[in-house]
Short mmCIF file of C-alpha atoms in Angstrom, two decimals:
data_model
loop_
_atom_site.label_atom_id
_atom_site.label_comp_id
_atom_site.label_asym_id
_atom_site.label_seq_id
_atom_site.Cartn_x
_atom_site.Cartn_y
_atom_site.Cartn_z
CA MET A 1 122.92 142.72 -96.30
CA PHE A 2 121.64 141.46 -92.96
CA ALA A 3 122.53 144.43 -90.88
CA ASN A 4 118.98 145.95 -91.08
CA LEU A 5 117.22 142.76 -89.89
CA ASN A 6 115.48 143.04 -86.62
CA GLY A 7 113.19 140.81 -84.39
CA TRP A 8 110.06 141.11 -86.59
CA HIS A 9 111.89 140.03 -89.73
CA LEU A 10 113.02 136.97 -87.92
CA VAL A 11 109.31 136.31 -86.91
CA ILE A 12 107.98 136.75 -90.46
CA VAL A 13 110.78 134.47 -91.74
CA LEU A 14 109.71 131.75 -89.31
CA VAL A 15 106.08 131.96 -90.05
CA VAL A 16 106.90 131.65 -93.79
CA ILE A 17 108.98 128.43 -93.00
CA LEU A 18 106.05 127.12 -90.92
CA LEU A 19 103.69 127.66 -93.89
CA LEU A 20 106.11 126.08 -96.34
CA PHE A 21 106.89 122.92 -94.47
CA GLY A 22 103.91 122.51 -92.21
CA ALA A 23 104.12 122.07 -88.44
CA THR A 24 104.02 118.10 -88.66
CA ARG A 25 107.32 118.07 -90.89
CA LEU A 26 109.50 120.60 -88.77
CA PRO A 27 110.30 118.09 -85.98
CA ALA A 28 111.51 115.62 -88.51
CA LEU A 29 113.48 118.32 -90.46
CA SER A 30 115.21 119.52 -87.28
CA LYS A 31 116.01 115.94 -86.26
CA SER A 32 117.44 115.18 -89.70
CA LEU A 33 119.53 118.29 -89.52
CA GLY A 34 120.94 117.68 -86.15
CA GLN A 35 121.88 114.07 -87.41
CA SER A 36 123.69 115.52 -90.44
CA MET A 37 125.58 117.98 -88.17
CA ARG A 38 126.60 115.20 -85.79
CA ILE A 39 127.86 113.03 -88.61
CA PHE A 40 129.70 115.91 -90.24
CA ARG A 41 131.40 116.66 -86.92
CA ASN A 42 132.48 113.05 -86.36
CA GLU A 43 133.70 112.81 -89.87
CA THR A 44 135.73 116.12 -89.59
CA LYS A 45 137.18 114.94 -86.19
CA ALA A 46 138.17 111.44 -87.96
CA MET A 47 139.85 113.40 -90.73
CA LYS A 48 141.83 115.37 -88.43
CA GLU A 49 142.93 112.37 -86.41
CA GLU A 50 143.99 110.61 -89.63
CA SER A 51 145.96 113.71 -90.71
CA ALA A 52 147.68 113.76 -87.27
CA ALA A 53 148.42 109.98 -87.62
CA ASP A 54 149.84 110.44 -91.12
CA LYS A 55 152.14 113.36 -89.97
CA ALA A 56 153.30 111.27 -87.13
CA ALA A 57 153.98 108.42 -89.39
CA GLU A 58 155.94 110.62 -91.74
CA ALA A 59 157.92 111.82 -88.72
CA GLY A 60 158.70 108.09 -87.93
CA VAL A 61 156.70 107.98 -84.71
CA VAL A 62 154.55 105.01 -84.01
CA THR A 63 151.37 105.68 -82.08
CA ASN A 64 150.40 102.13 -81.16
CA THR A 65 153.36 100.31 -79.71
CA ALA A 66 151.68 98.72 -76.94
CA GLU A 67 151.19 95.50 -79.05
CA GLY A 68 153.98 96.13 -81.53
CA GLN A 69 151.59 96.50 -84.67
CA ALA A 70 150.79 99.28 -86.86
CA PRO A 71 148.00 101.70 -85.82
CA GLY A 72 144.51 100.56 -87.03
CA THR A 73 145.40 96.91 -87.37
CA THR A 74 144.58 93.93 -85.43
CA PRO A 75 146.96 91.10 -84.57
CA ALA A 76 146.76 87.97 -86.60
CA PRO A 77 144.98 84.95 -85.23
CA GLY A 78 147.33 82.85 -83.16
CA SER A 79 149.91 85.51 -82.80
CA THR A 80 151.02 86.62 -79.34
CA SER A 81 151.13 90.19 -78.05
CA ASP A 82 154.46 89.65 -76.24
CA THR A 83 156.90 91.64 -78.24
CA SER A 84 160.11 90.79 -76.12
CA LYS A 85 162.30 88.18 -77.52
CA SER A 86 164.32 85.95 -75.30
#
C-alpha cells in the first residue's frame, strides 16, 4: 500500500497537515504527542516491572530484603529496621 510513496508524496501530506492544523497549533500538537509517548513508555515499563515482581513472588523470591518488608511497602511508624533478633 505504501510501497509506491516517494518524497513528493510526503511533502504533499505534510502541506495538507499544515493547512488543516495551522502553523500555530503544530508545536502544541507535537509536544502533546511527545508527552503521551513518554507516559506510555513509563507505564509499559512499570507494567513489566510489576510482572517481573509478581513472577518473583510466585517463585518465592523476596526482592526487598534489606529492611525485612514486602516490596512496595513502608515500615510502620515506630518500628525499627533491624531484622536481627538477639
